[in-house]
Coordinates of C-alpha atoms in Angstrom, one line a residue:
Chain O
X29 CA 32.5 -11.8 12.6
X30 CA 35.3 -13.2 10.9
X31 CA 34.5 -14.3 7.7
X32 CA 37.8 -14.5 5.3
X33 CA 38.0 -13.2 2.0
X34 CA 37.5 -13.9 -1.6
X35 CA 40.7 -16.2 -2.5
X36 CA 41.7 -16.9 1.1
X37 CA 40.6 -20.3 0.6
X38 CA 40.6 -21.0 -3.4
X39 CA 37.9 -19.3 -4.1
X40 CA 35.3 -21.0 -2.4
X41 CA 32.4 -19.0 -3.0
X42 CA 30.3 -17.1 0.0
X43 CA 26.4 -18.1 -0.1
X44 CA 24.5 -15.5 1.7
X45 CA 21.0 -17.4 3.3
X46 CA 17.8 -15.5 4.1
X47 CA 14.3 -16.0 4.4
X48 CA 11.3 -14.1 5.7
X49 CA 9.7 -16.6 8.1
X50 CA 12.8 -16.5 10.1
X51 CA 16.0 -17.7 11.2
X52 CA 14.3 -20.6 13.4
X53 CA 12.1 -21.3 10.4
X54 CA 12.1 -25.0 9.1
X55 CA 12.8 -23.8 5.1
X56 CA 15.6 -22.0 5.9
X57 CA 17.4 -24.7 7.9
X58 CA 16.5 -27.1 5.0
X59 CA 17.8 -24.5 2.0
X60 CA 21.1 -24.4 4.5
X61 CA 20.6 -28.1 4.1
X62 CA 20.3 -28.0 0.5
X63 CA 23.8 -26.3 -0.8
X64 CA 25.8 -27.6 1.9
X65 CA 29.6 -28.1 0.5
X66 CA 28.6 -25.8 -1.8
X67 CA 30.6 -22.6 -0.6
X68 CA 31.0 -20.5 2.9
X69 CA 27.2 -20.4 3.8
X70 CA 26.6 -17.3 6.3
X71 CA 23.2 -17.2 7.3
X72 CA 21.5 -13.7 7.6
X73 CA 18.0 -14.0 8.5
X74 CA 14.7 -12.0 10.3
X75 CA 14.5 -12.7 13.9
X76 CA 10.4 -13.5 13.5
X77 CA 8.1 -13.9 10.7
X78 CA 8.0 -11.6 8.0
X79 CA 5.8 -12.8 5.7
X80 CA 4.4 -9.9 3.5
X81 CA 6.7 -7.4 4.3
X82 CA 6.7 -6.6 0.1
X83 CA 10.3 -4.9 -0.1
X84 CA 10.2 -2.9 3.2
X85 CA 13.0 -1.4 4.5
X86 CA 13.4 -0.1 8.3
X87 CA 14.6 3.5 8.3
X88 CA 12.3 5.2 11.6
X89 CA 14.4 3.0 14.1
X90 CA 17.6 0.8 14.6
X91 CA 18.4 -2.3 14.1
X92 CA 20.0 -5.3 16.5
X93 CA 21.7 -8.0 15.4
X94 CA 22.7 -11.1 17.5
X95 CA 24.9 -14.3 16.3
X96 CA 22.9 -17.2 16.7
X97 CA 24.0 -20.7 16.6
X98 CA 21.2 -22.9 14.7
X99 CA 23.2 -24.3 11.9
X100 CA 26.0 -26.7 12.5
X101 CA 29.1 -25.4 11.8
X102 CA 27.6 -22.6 10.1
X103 CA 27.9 -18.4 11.4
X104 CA 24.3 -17.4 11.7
X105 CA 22.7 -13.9 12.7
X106 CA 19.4 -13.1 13.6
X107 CA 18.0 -9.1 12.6
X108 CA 15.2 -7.0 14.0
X109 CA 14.7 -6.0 10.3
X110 CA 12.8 -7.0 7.5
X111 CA 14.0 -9.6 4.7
X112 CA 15.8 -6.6 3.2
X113 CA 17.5 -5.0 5.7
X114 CA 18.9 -8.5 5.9
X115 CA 20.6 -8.2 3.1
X116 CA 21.7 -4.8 3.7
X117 CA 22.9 -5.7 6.8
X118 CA 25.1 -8.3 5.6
X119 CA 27.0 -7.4 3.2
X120 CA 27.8 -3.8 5.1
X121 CA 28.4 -5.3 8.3
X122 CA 28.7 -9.1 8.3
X123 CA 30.5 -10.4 5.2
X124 CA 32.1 -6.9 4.4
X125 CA 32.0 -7.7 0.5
X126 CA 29.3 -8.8 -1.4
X127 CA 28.9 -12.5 -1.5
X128 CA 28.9 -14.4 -4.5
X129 CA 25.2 -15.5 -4.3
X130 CA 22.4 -14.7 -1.8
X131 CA 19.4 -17.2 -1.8
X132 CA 16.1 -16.9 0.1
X133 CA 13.8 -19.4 1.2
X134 CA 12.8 -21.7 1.5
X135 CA 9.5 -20.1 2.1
X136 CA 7.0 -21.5 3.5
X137 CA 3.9 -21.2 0.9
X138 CA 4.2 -20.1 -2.6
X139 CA 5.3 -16.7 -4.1
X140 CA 4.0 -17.3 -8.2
X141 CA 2.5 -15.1 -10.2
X142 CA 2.3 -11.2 -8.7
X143 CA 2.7 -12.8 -5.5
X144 CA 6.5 -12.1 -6.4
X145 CA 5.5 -8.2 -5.2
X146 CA 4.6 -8.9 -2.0
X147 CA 6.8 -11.8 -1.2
X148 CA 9.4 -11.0 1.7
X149 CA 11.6 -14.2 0.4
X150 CA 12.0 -12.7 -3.0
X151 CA 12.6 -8.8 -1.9
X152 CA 15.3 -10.4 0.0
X153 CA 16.6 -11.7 -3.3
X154 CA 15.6 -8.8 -5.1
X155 CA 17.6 -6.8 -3.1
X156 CA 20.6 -8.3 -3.9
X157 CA 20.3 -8.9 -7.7
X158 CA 19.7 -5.0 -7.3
X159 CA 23.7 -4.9 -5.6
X160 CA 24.7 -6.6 -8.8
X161 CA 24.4 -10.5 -6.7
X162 CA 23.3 -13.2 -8.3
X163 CA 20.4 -14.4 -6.2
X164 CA 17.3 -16.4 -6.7
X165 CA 14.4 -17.2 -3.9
X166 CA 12.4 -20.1 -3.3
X167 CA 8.8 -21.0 -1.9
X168 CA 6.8 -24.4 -1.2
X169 CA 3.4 -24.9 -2.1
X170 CA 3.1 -25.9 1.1
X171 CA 1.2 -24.3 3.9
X172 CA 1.6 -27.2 6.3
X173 CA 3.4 -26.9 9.8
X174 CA 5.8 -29.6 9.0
X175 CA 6.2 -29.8 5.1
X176 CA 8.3 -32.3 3.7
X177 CA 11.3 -30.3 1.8
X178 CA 12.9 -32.9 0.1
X179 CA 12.2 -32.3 -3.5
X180 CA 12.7 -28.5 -2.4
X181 CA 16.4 -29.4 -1.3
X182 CA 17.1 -31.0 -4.4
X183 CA 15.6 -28.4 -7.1
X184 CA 17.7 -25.8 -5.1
X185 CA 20.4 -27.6 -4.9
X186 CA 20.4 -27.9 -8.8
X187 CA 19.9 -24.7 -9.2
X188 CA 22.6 -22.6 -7.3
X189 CA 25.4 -25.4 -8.6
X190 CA 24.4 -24.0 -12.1
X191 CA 24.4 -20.7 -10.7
X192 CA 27.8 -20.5 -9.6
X193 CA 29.2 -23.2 -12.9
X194 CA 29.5 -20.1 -14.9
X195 CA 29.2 -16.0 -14.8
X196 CA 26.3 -14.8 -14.3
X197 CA 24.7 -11.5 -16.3
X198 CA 24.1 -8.6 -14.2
X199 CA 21.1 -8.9 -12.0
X200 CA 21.0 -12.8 -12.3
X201 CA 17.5 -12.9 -10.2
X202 CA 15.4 -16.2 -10.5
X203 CA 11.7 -17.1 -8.4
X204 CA 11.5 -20.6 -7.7
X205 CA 8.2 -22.4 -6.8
X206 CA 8.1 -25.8 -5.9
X207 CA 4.7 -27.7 -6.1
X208 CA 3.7 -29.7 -3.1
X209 CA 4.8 -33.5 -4.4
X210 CA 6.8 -36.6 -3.9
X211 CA 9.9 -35.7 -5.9
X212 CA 9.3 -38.5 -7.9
X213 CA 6.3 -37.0 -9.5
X214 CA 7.8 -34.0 -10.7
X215 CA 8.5 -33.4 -14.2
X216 CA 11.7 -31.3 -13.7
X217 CA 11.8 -27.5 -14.0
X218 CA 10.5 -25.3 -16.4
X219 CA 11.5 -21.6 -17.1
X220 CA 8.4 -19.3 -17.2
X221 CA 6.9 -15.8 -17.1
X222 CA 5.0 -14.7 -14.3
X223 CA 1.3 -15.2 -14.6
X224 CA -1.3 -13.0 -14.6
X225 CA -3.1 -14.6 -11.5
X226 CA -4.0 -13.2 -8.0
X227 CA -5.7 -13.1 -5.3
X228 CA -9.8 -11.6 -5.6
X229 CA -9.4 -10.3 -2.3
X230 CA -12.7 -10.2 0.7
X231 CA -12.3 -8.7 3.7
X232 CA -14.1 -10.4 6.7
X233 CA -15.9 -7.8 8.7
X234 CA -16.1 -8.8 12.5
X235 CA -17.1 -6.5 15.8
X236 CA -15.2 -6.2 18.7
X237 CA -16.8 -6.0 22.2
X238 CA -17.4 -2.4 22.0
X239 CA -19.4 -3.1 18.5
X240 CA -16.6 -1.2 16.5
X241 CA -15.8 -3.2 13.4
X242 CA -12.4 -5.1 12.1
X243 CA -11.8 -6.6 9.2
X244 CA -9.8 -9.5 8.4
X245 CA -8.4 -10.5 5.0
X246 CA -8.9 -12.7 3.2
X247 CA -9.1 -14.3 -0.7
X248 CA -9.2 -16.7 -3.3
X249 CA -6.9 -17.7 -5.5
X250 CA -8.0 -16.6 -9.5
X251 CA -5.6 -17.4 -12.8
X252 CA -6.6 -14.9 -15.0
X253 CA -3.9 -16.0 -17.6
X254 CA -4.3 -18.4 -19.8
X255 CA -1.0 -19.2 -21.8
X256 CA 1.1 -22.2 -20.9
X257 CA 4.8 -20.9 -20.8
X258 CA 3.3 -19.1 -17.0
X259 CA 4.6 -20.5 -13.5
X260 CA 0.9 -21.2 -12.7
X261 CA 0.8 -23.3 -15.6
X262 CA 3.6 -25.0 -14.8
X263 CA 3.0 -25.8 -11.0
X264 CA -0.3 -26.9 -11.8
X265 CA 1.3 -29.5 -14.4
X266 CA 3.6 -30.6 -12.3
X267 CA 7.0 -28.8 -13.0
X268 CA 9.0 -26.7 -10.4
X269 CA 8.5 -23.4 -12.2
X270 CA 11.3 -20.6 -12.2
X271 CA 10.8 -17.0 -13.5
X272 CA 13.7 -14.6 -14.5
X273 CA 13.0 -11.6 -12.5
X274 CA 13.8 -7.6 -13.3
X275 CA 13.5 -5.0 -11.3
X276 CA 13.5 -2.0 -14.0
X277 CA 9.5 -1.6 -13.4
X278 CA 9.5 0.7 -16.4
X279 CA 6.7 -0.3 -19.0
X280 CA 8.8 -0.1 -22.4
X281 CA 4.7 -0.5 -24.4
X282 CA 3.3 2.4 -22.3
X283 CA 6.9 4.7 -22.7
X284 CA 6.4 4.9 -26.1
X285 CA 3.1 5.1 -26.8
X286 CA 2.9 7.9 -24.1
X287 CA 5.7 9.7 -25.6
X288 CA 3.4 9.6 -28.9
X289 CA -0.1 10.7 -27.4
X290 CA 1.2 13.1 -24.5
X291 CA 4.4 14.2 -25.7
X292 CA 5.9 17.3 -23.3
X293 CA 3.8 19.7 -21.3
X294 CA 3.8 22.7 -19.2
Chain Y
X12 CA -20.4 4.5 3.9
X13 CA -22.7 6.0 1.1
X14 CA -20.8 6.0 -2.3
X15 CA -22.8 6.5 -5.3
X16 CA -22.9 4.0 -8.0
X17 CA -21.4 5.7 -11.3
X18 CA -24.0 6.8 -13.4
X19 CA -26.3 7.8 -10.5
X20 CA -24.8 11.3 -11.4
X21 CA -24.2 11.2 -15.1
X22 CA -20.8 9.4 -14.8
X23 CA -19.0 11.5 -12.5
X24 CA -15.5 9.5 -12.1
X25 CA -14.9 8.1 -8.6
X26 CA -11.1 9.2 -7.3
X27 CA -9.7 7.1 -4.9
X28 CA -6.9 8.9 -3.0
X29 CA -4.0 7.5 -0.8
X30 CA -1.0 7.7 0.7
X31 CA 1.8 6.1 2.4
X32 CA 2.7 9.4 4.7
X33 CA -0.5 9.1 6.7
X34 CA -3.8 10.7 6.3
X35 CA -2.9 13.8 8.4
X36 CA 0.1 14.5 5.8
X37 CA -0.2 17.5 3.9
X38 CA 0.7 16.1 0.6
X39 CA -2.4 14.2 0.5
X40 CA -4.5 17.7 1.3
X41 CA -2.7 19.2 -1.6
X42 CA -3.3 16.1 -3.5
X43 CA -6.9 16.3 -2.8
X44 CA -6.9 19.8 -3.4
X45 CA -5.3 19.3 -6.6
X46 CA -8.3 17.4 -8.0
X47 CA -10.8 18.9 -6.4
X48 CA -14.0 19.4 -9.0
X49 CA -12.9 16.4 -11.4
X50 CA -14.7 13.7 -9.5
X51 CA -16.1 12.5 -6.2
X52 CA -13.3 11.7 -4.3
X53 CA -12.9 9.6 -1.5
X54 CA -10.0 9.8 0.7
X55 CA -8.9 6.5 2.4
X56 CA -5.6 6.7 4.1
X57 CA -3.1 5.0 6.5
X58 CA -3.7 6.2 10.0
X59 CA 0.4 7.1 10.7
X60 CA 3.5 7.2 8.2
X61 CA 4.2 4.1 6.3
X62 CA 7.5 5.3 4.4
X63 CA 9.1 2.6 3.6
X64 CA 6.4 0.2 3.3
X65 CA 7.0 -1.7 0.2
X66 CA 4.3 -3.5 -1.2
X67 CA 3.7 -5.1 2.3
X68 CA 0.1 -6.3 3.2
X69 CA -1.2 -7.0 6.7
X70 CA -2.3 -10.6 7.6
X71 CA -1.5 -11.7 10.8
X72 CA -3.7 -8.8 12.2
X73 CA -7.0 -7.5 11.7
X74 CA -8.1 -4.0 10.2
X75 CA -9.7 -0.8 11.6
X76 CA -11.1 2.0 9.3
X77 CA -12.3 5.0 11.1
X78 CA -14.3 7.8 9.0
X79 CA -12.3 11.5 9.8
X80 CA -13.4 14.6 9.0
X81 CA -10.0 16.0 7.5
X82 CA -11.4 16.9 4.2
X83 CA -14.3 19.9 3.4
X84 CA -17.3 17.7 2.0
X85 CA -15.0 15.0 1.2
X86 CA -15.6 11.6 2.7
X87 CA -12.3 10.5 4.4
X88 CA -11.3 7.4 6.1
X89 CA -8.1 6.4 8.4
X90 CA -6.9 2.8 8.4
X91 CA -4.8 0.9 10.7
X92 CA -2.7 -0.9 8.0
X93 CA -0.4 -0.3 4.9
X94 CA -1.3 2.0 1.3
X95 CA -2.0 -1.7 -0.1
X96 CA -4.4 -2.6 2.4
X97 CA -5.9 0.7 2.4
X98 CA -6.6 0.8 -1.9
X99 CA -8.2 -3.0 -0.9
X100 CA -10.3 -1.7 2.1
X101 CA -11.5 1.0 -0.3
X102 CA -12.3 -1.1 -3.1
X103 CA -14.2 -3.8 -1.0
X104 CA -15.9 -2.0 2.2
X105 CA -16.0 1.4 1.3
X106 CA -17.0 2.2 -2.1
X107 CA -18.0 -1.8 -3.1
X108 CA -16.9 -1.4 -6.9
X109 CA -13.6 -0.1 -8.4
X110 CA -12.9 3.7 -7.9
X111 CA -12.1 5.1 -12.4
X112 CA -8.9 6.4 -10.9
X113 CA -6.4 5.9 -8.0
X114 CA -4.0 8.6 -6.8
X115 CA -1.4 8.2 -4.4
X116 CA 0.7 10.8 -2.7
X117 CA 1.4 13.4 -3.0
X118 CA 4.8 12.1 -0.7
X119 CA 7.0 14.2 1.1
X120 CA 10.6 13.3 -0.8
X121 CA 11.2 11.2 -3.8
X122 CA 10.1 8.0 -5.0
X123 CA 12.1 7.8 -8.8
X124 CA 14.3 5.7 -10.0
X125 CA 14.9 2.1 -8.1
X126 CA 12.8 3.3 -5.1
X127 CA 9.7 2.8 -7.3
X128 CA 10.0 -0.7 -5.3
X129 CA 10.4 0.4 -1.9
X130 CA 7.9 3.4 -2.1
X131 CA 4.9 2.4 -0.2
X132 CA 3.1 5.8 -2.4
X133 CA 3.6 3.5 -5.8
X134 CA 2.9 0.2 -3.7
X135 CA -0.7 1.5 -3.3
X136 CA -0.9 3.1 -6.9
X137 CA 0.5 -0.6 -8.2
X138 CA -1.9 -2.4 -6.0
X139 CA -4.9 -0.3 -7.9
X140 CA -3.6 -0.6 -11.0
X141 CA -3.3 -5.0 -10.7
X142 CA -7.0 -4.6 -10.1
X143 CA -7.3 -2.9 -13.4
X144 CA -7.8 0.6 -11.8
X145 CA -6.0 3.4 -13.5
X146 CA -3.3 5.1 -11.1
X147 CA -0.5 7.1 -10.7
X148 CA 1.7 8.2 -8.0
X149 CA 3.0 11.4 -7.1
X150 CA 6.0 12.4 -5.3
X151 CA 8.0 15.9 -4.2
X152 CA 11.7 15.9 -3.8
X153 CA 11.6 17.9 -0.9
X154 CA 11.9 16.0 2.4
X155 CA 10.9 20.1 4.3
X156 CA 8.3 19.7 7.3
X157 CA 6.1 22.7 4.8
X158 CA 6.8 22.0 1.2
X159 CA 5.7 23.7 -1.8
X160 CA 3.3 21.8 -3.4
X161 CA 2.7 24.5 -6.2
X162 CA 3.9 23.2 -8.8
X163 CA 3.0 19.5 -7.8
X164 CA 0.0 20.6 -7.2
X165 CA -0.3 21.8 -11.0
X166 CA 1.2 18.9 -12.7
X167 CA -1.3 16.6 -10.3
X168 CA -4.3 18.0 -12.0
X169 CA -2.9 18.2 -15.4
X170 CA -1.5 14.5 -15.3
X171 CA -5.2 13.3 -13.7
X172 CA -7.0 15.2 -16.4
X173 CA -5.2 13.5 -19.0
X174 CA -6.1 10.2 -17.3
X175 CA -9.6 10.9 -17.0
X176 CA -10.2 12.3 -20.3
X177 CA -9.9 9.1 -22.2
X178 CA -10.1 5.3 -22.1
X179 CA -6.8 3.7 -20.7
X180 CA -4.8 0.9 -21.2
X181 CA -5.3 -1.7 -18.5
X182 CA -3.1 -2.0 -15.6
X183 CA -2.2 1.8 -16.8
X184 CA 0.5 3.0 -13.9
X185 CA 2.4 5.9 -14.0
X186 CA 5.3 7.1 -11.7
X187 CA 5.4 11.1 -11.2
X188 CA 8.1 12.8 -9.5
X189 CA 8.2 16.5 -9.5
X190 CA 11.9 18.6 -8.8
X191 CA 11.9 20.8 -5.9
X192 CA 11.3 24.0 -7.5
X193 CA 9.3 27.5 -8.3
X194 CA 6.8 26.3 -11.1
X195 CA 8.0 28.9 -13.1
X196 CA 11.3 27.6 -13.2
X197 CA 10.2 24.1 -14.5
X198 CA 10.6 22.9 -17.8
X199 CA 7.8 20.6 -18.1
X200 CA 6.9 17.0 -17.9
X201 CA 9.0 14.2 -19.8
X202 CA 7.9 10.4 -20.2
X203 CA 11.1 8.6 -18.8
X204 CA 12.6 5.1 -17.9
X205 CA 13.2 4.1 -14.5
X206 CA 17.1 5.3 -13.8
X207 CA 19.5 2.5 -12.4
X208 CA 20.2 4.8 -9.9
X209 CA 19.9 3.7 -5.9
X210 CA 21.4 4.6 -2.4
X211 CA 24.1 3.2 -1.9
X212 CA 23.9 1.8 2.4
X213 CA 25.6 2.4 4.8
X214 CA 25.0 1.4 8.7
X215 CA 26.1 3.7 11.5
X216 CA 26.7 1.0 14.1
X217 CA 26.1 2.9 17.9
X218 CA 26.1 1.4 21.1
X219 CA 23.3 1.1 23.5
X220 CA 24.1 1.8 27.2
X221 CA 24.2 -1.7 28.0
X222 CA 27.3 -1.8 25.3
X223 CA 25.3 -3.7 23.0
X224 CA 25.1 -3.0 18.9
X225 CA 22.7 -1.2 16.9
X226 CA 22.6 -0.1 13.6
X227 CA 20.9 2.9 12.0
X228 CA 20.5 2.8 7.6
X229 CA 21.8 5.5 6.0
X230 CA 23.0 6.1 2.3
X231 CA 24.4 8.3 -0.6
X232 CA 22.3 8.4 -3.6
X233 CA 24.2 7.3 -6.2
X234 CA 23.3 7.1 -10.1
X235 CA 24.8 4.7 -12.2
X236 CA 22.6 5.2 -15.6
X237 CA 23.9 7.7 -18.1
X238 CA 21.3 8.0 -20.3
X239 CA 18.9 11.2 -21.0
X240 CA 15.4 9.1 -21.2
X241 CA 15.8 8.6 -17.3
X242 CA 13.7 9.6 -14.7
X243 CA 16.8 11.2 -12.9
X244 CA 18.2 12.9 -15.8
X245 CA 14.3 14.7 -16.4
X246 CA 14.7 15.8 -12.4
X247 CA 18.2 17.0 -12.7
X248 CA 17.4 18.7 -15.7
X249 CA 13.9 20.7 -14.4
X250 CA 11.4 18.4 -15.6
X251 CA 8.9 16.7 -14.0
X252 CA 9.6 12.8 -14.4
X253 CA 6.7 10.7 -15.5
X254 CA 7.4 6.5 -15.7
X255 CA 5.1 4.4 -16.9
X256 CA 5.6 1.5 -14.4
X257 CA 4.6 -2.4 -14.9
X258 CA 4.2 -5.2 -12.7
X259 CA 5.0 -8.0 -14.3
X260 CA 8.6 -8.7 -13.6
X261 CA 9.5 -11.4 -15.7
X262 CA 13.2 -10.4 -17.4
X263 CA 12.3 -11.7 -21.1
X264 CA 15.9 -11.6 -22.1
X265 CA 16.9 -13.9 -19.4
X266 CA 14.3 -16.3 -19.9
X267 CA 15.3 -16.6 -23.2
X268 CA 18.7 -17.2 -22.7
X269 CA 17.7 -19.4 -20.2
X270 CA 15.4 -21.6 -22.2
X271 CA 18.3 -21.9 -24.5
X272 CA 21.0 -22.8 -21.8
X273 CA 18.8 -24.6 -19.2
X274 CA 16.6 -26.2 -21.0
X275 CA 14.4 -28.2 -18.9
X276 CA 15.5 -31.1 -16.4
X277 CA 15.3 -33.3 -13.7

């Protein structure tokens, strides 16, 4: 676990990788693809899917880590832990600093609109804009076994070179979505809000042998937002679509007009 | 499963109550206790802790929902998966319409401040509140295997019968954390802002008996926001903290800035 420190070699900047589909996950090997020569790349990553783990942490049991060598010339570790505890892991006991950017992905499907909440890929991220790294996460449109990446590699190859150009503010935390396309029909990337849009969740009811019930889910996709600066907008138009991301939840509207209408009680 | 449709009894609100500490807890008997007599209530619950939890959803597994009888005249159900799935479960195979309000907790130890994202109690009350389902989520700083839920037991009811006593914004959310304390000793609730506050992680790295690493998460809570309209200034002060909480997460500053320094681009 020798990585060497800021400065040891001119500054080269550490790029933390994670993902939550997994160290042996096609996305990640591609986004390790992506900024190579870009910095130290250390890759941190679950050691099985994680998809939908939302920002879960593991704190009722321990966690392993093993070295793992997937990446050419690249340190690699897989974790028993979530997407998070990835992170966490890292920079406590892997890097021992924090590095200077941590990027997740690329993930296999999309993480748009509220998606963003219960996206493993981005909690990852989210988790380290939180320690004050600059982070950002990316997703395919792409459900396929064997997507192709290449306009992926490229838009997030673009994107963490202007990352690490200049200082970043505080919290620096981006979502990036790339539609499913031949590079060459992309417009470029646009910067957008998240959109109102979600899945109408069904649940599939099914019996077991005994003639108990299960219930898978399931759901459609609804947009339920209609303006055009929204990554759904975007995605559907043909843009890669990236979303600055906060993670004060507080609703500023709601604050005040609750400070207003219930003031202080017993 | 026989949930009467609103307006079948002159309007009486449905409450839909959950948790993330498992339907056997006892903060979600005090929460149900709480709110007894303002509404039918209907209890549906993860079957075992899920501290911890996040905003995760379960999709590579089906679903069970058993109906327990934990509640006096109060129809209760256990489910095999995460607060999330349970406020979905509810919504779609148990009462087949939105519930008028969701209530989540009440959890045994905090959720303020940055663990609003990792808290599986505001996870459920944020999933309701996406589906346009008023909710709120309440929390006791006292992590004690037989808390005293006075006093969250009062601000509970109080906070609810607000809610129900008028129309709501949509997607209305609120956070609630109550101090570990006598009643009489409180001050009050305050509406606050979500501190920057967080733990900051350590591991404790062990050895197993076959000499092989493993790590166990713990932290120091450390605060890093100074000013007096936070949620962990109300607690440290004797109030009972109440944020309103949103889900969108775009960071509108940053995408303004980025607009201008971006642009868009190949």
């Amino acid at each position: 676990m020798a990585i060497k420190k800021k400065g040891s070699k001119k500054e080269e900047p550490i790029i933390l990788v994670t993902n939550d589909d997994g160290v042996a996950a096609l996305g990640i090997r591609n986004l390790v693809e992506a900024v190579r020569g870009l910095g130290k790349i250390v890759v941190v990553a679950p050691d099985k899917p994680q998809s939908g783990m939302g920002h879960a942490i593991t704190i009722g049991h321990p966690l392993r880590l093993y070295e793992v060598e997937l990446f050419e010339g690249i340190k690699a570790y897989s974790c028993s832990g979530t997407p998070v505890d990835c992170v966490k892991l890292a920079v406590d006991k892997i890097l021992h600093r924090k590095p200077d950017i941590c990027i997740s992905g690329i993930n296999h499907g999309s993480n748009h609109s509220i998606n963003v909440i219960y996206s493993g890929t981005m909690s990852a991220a989210m988790e380290a804009a939180i320690e004050s790294i600059p982070a950002v996460g990316f997703s395919l449109m792409d459900y396929s076994a064997e997507p192709d990446f290449k306009a992926s590699r490229h838009y997030a190859r673009l994107i963490v070179e202007k990352m690490l150009r200049k200082k970043l503010p505080q919290h620096f935390l981006l979502n990036v979505n790339i539609p499913k396309a031949d590079i060459t029909q992309l417009k470029g990337y646009r910067i957008c809000k998240q959109a109102y849009a979600k899945y109408q969740e069904k649940f599939i009811e099914r019996k077991d042998p005994h003639g108990r019930s299960y219930y898978w889910l399931t759901g459609e996709f609804v947009n339920f937002d209609r303006s055009k600066d929204t990554d759904v907008w975007a995605l559907a138009n043909g843009y890669v679509s990236v979303v600055p991301v906060e993670f004060d939840l507080t609703d500023y509207g709601l604050k005040q007009k609750l400070e207003k209408d219930w003031g202080e009680s017993k």
